[in-house]
Structures are given as C-alpha cells and as structure tokens.
Short mmCIF file of C-alpha atoms in Angstrom, two decimals:
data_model
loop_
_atom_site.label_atom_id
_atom_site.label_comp_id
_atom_site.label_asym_id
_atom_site.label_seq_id
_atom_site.Cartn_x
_atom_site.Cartn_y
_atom_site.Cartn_z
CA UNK A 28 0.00 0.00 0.00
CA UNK A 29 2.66 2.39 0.88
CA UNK A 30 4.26 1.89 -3.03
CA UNK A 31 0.50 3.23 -4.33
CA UNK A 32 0.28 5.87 -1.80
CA UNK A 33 3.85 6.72 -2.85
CA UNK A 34 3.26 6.58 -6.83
CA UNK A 35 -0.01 8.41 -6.36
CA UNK A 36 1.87 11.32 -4.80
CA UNK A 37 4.13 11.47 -7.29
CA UNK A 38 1.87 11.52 -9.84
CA UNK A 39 0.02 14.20 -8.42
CA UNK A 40 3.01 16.63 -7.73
CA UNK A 41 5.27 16.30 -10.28
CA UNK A 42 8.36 19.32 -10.55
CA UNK A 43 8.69 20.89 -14.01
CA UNK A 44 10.30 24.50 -15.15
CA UNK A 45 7.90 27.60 -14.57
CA UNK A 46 5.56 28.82 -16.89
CA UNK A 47 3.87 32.01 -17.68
CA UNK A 48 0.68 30.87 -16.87
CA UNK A 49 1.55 30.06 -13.53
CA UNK A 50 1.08 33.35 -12.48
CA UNK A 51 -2.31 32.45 -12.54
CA UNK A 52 -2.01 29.59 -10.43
CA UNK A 53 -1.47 31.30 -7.20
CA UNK A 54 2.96 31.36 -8.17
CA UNK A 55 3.41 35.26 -6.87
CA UNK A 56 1.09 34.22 -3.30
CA UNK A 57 3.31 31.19 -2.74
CA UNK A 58 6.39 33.45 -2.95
CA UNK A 59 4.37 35.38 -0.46
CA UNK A 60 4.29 32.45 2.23
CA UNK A 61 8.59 32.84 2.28
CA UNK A 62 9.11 36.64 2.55
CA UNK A 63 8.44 40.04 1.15
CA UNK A 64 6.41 39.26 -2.23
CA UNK A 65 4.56 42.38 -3.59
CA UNK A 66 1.55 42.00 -5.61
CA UNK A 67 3.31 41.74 -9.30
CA UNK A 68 1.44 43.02 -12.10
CA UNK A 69 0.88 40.93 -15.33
CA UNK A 70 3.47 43.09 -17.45
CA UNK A 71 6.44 42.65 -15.02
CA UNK A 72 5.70 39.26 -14.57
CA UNK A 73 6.08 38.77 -18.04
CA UNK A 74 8.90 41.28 -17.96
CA UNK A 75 10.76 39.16 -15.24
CA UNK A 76 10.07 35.91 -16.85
CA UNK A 77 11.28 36.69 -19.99
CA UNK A 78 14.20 37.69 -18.64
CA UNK A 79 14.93 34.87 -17.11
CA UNK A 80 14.41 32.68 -19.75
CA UNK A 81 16.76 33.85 -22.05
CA UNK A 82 19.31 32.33 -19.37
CA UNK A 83 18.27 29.11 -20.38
CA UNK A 84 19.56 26.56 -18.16
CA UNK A 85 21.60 29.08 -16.32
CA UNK A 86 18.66 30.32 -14.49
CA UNK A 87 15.66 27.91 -14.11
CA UNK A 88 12.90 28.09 -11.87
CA UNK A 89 11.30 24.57 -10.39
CA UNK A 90 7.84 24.18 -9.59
CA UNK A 91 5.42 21.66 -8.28
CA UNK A 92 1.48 21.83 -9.49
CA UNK A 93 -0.89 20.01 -7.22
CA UNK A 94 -2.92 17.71 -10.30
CA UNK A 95 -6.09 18.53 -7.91
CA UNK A 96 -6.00 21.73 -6.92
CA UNK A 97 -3.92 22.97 -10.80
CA UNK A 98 -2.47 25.29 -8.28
CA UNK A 99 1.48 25.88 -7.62
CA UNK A 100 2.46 24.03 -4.18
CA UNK A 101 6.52 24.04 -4.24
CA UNK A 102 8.91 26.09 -5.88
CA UNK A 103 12.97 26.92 -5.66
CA UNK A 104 15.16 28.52 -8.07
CA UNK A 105 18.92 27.82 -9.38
CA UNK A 106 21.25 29.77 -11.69
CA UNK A 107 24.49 28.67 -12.67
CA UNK A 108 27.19 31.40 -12.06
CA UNK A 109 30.55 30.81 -14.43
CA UNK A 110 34.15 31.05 -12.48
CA UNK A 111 37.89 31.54 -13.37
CA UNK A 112 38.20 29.19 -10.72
CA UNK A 113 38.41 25.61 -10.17
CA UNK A 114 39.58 25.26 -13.86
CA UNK A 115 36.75 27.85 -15.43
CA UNK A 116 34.39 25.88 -13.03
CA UNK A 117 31.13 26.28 -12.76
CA UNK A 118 28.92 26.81 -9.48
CA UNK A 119 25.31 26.55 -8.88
CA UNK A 120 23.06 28.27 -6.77
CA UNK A 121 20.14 27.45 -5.04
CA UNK A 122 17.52 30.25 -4.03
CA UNK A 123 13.50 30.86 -2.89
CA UNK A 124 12.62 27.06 -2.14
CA UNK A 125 8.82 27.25 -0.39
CA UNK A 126 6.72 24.56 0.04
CA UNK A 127 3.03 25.79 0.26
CA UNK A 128 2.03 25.17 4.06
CA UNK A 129 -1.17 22.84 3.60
CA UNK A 130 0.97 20.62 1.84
CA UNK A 131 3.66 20.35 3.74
CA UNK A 132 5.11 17.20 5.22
CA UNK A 133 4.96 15.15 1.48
CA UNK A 134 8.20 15.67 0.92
CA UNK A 135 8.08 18.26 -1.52
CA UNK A 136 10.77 20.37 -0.74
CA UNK A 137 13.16 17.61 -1.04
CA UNK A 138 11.53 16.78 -4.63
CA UNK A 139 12.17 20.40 -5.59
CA UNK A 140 15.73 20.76 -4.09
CA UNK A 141 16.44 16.91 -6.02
CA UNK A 142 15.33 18.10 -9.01
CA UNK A 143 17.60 21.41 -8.76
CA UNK A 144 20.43 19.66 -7.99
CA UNK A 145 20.07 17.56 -10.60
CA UNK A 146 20.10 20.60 -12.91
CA UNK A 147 23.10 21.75 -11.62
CA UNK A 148 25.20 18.22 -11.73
CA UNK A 149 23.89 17.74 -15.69
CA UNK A 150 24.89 21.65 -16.07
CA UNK A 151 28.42 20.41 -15.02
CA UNK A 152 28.74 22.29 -12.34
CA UNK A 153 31.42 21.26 -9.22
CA UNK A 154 29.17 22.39 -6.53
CA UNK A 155 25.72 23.56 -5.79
CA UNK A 156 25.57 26.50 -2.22
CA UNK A 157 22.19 27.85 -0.76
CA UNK A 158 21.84 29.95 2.82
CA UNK A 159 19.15 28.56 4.89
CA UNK A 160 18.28 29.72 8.61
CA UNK A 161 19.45 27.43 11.15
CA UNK A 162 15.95 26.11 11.56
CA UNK A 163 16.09 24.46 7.93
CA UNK A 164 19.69 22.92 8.46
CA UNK A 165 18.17 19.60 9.03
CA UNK A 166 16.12 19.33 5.68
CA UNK A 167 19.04 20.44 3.68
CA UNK A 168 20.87 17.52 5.36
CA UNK A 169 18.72 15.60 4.43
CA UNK A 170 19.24 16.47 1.00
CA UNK A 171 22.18 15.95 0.74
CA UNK A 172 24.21 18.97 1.93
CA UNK A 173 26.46 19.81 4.72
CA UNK A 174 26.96 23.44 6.55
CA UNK A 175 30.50 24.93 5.33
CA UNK A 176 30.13 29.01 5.74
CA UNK A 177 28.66 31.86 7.05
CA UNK A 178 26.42 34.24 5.26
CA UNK A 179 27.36 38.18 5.15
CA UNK A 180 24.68 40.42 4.13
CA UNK A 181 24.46 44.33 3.85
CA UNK A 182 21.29 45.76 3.35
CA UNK A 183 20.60 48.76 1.17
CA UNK A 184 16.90 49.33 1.89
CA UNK B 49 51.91 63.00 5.86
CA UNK B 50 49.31 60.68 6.53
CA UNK B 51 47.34 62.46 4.19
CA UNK B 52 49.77 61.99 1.16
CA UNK B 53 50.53 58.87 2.48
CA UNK B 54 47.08 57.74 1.70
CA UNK B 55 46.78 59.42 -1.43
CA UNK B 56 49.85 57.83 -2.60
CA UNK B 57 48.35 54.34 -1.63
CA UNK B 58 44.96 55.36 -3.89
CA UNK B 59 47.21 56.58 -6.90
CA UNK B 60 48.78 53.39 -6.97
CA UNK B 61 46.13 50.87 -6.07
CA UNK B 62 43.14 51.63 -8.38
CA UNK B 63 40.04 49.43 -8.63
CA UNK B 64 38.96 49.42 -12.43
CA UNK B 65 37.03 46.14 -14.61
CA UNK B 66 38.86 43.04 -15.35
CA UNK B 67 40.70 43.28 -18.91
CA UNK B 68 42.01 40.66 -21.41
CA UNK B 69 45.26 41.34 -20.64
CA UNK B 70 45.36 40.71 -17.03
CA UNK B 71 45.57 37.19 -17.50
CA UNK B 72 49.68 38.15 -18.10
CA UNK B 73 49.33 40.24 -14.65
CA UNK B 74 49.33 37.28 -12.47
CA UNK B 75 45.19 37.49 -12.31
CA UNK B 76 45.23 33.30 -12.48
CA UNK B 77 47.47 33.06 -9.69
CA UNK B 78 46.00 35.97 -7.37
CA UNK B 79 43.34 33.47 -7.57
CA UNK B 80 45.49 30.48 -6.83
CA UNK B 81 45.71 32.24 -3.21
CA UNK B 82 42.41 31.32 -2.71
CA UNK B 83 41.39 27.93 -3.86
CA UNK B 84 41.90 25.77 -6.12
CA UNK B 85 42.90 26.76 -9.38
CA UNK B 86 45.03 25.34 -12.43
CA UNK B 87 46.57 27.16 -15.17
CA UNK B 88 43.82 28.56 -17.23
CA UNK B 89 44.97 28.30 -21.13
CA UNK B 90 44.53 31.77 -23.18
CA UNK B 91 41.43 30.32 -24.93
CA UNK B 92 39.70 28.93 -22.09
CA UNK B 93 40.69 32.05 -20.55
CA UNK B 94 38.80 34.18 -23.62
CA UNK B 95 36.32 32.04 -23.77
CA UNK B 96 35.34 32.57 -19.98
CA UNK B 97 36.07 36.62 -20.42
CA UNK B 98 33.53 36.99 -23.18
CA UNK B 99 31.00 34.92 -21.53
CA UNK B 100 31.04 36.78 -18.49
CA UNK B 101 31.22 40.28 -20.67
CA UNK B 102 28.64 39.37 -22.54
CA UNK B 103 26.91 39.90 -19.28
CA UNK B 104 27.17 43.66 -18.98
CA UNK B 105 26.63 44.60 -15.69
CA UNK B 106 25.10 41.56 -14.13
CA UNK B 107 28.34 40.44 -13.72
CA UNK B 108 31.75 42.43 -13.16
CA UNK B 109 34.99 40.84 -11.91
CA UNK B 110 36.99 44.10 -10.37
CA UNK B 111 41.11 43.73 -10.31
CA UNK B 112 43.72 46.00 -8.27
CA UNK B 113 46.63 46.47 -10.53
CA UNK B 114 49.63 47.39 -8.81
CA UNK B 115 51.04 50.68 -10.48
CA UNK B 116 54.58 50.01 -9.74
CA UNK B 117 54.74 46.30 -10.41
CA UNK B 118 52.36 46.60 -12.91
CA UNK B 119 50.27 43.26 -11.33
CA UNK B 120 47.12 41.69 -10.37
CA UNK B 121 46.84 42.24 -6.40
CA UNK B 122 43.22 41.98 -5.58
CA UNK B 123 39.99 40.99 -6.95
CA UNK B 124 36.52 40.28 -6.29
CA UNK B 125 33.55 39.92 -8.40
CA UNK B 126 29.83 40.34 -8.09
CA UNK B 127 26.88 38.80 -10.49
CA UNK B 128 23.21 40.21 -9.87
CA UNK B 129 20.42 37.59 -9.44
CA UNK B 130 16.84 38.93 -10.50
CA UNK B 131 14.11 37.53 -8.57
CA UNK B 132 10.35 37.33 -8.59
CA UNK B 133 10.26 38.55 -4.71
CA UNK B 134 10.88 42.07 -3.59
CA UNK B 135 8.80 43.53 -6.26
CA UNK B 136 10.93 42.12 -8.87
CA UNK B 137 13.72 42.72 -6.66
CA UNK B 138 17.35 42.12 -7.68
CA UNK B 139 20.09 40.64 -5.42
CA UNK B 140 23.99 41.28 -5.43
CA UNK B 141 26.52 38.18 -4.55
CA UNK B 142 30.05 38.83 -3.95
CA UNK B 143 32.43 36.27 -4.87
CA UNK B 144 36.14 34.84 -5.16
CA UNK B 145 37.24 37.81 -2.93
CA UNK B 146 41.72 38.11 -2.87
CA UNK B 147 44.45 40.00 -1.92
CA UNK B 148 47.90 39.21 -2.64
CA UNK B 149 49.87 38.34 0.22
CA UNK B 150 52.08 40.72 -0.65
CA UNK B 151 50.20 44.07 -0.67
CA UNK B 152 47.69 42.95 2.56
CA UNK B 153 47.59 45.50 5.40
CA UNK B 154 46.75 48.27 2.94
CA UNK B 155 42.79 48.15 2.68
CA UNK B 156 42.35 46.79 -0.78
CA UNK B 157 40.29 44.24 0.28
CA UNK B 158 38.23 47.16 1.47
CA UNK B 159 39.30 48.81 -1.24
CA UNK B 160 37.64 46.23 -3.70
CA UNK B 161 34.15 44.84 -1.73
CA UNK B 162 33.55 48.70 -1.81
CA UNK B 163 33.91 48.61 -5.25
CA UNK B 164 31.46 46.06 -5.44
CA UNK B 165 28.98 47.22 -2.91
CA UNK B 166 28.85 50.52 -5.10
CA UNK B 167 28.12 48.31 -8.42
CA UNK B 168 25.43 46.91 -6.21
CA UNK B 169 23.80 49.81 -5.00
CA UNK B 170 23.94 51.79 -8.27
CA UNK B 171 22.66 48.86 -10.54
CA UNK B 172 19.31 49.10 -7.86
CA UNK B 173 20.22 45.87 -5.64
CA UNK B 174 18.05 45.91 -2.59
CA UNK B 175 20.78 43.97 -0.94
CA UNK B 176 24.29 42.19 -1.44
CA UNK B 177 25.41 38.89 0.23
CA UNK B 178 28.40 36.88 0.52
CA UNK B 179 29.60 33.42 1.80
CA UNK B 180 32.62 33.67 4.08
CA UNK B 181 34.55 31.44 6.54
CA UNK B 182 33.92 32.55 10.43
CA UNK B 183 37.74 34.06 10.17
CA UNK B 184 36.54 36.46 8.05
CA UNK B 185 33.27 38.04 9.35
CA UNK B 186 35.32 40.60 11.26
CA UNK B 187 36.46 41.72 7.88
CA UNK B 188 33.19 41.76 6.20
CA UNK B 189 31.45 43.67 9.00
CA UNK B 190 34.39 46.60 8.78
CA UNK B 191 33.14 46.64 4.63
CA UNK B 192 29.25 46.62 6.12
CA UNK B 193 28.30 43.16 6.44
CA UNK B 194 26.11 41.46 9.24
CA UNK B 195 25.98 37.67 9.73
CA UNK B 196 23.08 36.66 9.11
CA UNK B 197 22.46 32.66 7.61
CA UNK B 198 23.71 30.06 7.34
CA UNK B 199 25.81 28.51 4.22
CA UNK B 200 24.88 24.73 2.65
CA UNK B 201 27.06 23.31 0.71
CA UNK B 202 27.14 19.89 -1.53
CA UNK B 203 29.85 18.64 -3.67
CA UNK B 204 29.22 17.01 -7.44
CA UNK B 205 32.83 16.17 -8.04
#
C-alpha cells in the first residue's frame, strides 16, 4: 500500500520549469508564504520571466502543481554562475525554495531541491551553495548537503 | 603626511574592470591564493572573459593592478540575481574575494568589496550577500556586512 500511496503522490506533484501561466495559479502568493512578495502586475511578470528565460539553463525556476487543486504548491530557483576558478568551473546556486504550508510534510521540498540539484550536476557544475536559517539545516541535510560558511549580508533598503 | 601617504596608496592601487590582458598580470594566480585553481589556457581564458562580458553589468569581476609592479593584487567579483520577490527585486553576490599576500595590510580588500557594494547599489540591488569562513566576518562587517544565515554546501565532483 505504501508503493500506491507513494506513486499516487508522485503523480500528483510532479516538478517541471515555470511557466507564464503560472502566475495564474497562485505562483506570486506562494512566494508570499517565504518573505516580502509584492503583488506583481501581469506586465512585469512577463517582464521578469522573460528575462529569465533567455538564461536558459543558467537560471531555471522549479515548480510543483498540485494535479487537484492545478495550483502551484513548491517552488525553488537555481542559476548557474561561471568562475575563473576551479579550472573555469562552474557553481550553482540554489535560491526561494517554499513549500506551500497545507501541503507540507509530502516531501516536496526535497523533490524540488532533487530536481535542482540535478540541474546543476547535468549543467556540469562542481558544486551547488544555498543559505538557509538554522531552523532548515536539518532538511538540507537531508538532501544531501552539509553546513560549510557563514552568510554576510548588507542591506541597502 | 598621513594624508599623502594615503593618497599615494589610492594613486597606486586603483580598482577598475577586469581586462584581457590581465591574465599576463598574475590574475590566475591571485586566484590560486584562494582555492583551487590550475593554469587557465589563453582560450579557455577568452572564452570565460567573453562569456562573463557578454553579461554587462550583471556580472563584473573588479582587479587591483599594482602601479609600480604593474600586477594583479586583488579581486573580487559580483553577479546580480533577478528575482520574482521584492517587487521584482534584484540581489547582489560577492564572490572569489583576494588580496595578494604581498600588498595585505593596505585596505584593498576594502578597497575592492567597496567597489562592489557601489556596483550593487547603483545597478538598484536591494541587498548584497556573501559566503565567508567565520575568520573572516570581522572583515566583512568593517566593509558593512552582518551575519546573518547560514551557508549549505554539496559537492558534485
């Protein structure tokens, strides 16, 4: 029973790359749930997206859809930055990973963050870095990474 | 004296865009100082340069040359994430920060995350963040920093 329960789950929340239309699926609110998230009109959302796209798979942008509700449950970002380093290396970054709250506990997050670290490793890069509170130490463990730095940050609003 | 003293230190150690050419000012093995990194060959080298130019200002690497020697002695670089959060907000992270052994003591370091904190600000960051080890904070707080995550890490290769 647990391998249906499993398999339904994933077939109900299954990660792909953002869409524009996903503005209308409640995208911008979920943002809302992990910090400051104005209200984003339709023309720089489009603005934005388009922007981003034109990375290509230096700057994607996971996201879950619940098959029930067609509304956006889990997302997290990665873009790719390019180094002189480690032999012109490249280095992945993870950012914005929110799991909607009523749907928390199904493991999720950890299909997001999988699915952006897979990104990165097929991108080639040597490493993929995120800062996380304290509190979420434990669930990045559990994905697979391990605390190394410290984060600096200077505000400038 | 102090005065000229200092003037004499900002005549000679000017922060200004990486160029081609550095790569024959000892820019590969400034970074050598801080990590691992092999001989970069002049195509790679061009390759990675053009890439990051093409760029504009979403990413600048920012060199020290050394007016007497005529060499690489510090260099940092920035890239500028664009998010969906924050209004469509934009965030700054510093990177690959370095100062010759040679030349420390004289506030390039400083010298150069100001540099890049000004790039920041000007190109309408609402914030800038870096990754450092704990022996560093003290430095990054003198440049305007505050500790403030924590830093994940997992490694591909």
């Amino acid at each position: 029973m647990q391998g249906s329960d499993s398999s339904g789950i994933d077939q109900r929340f299954q990660v792909r790359r953002l869409e524009l239309s996903d503005k209308n699926k409640g995208f911008i609110e979920l943002l809302q749930q992990l910090t400051v998230c104005d209200s984003v009109t339709d023309k720089d959302f489009e603005d934005r997206f388009h922007e981003l796209s034109s990375l290509g798979d230096d700057h994607v942008i996971a996201v879950i859809e619940d098959d029930q509700s067609g509304m956006i449950v889990a997302t997290g970002s990665v873009f790719i930055e390019k180094k002189f380093i480690r032999n012109c290396g490249k280095v992945a970054h993870v950012e914005d990973v929110v799991v909607d709250a009523n749907t928390r506990g199904m493991q999720l997050g950890k299909k997001i963050v999988g699915f952006l670290n897979d990104h990165a490793c097929s991108t080639g890069c040597y490493k993929v870095i995120l800062d996380c509170n304290v509190d979420n130490r434990t669930f990045y463990e559990k994905c697979g990474f391990k605390q190394k730095e410290v984060q600096m940050v200077k505000y400038f609003i």
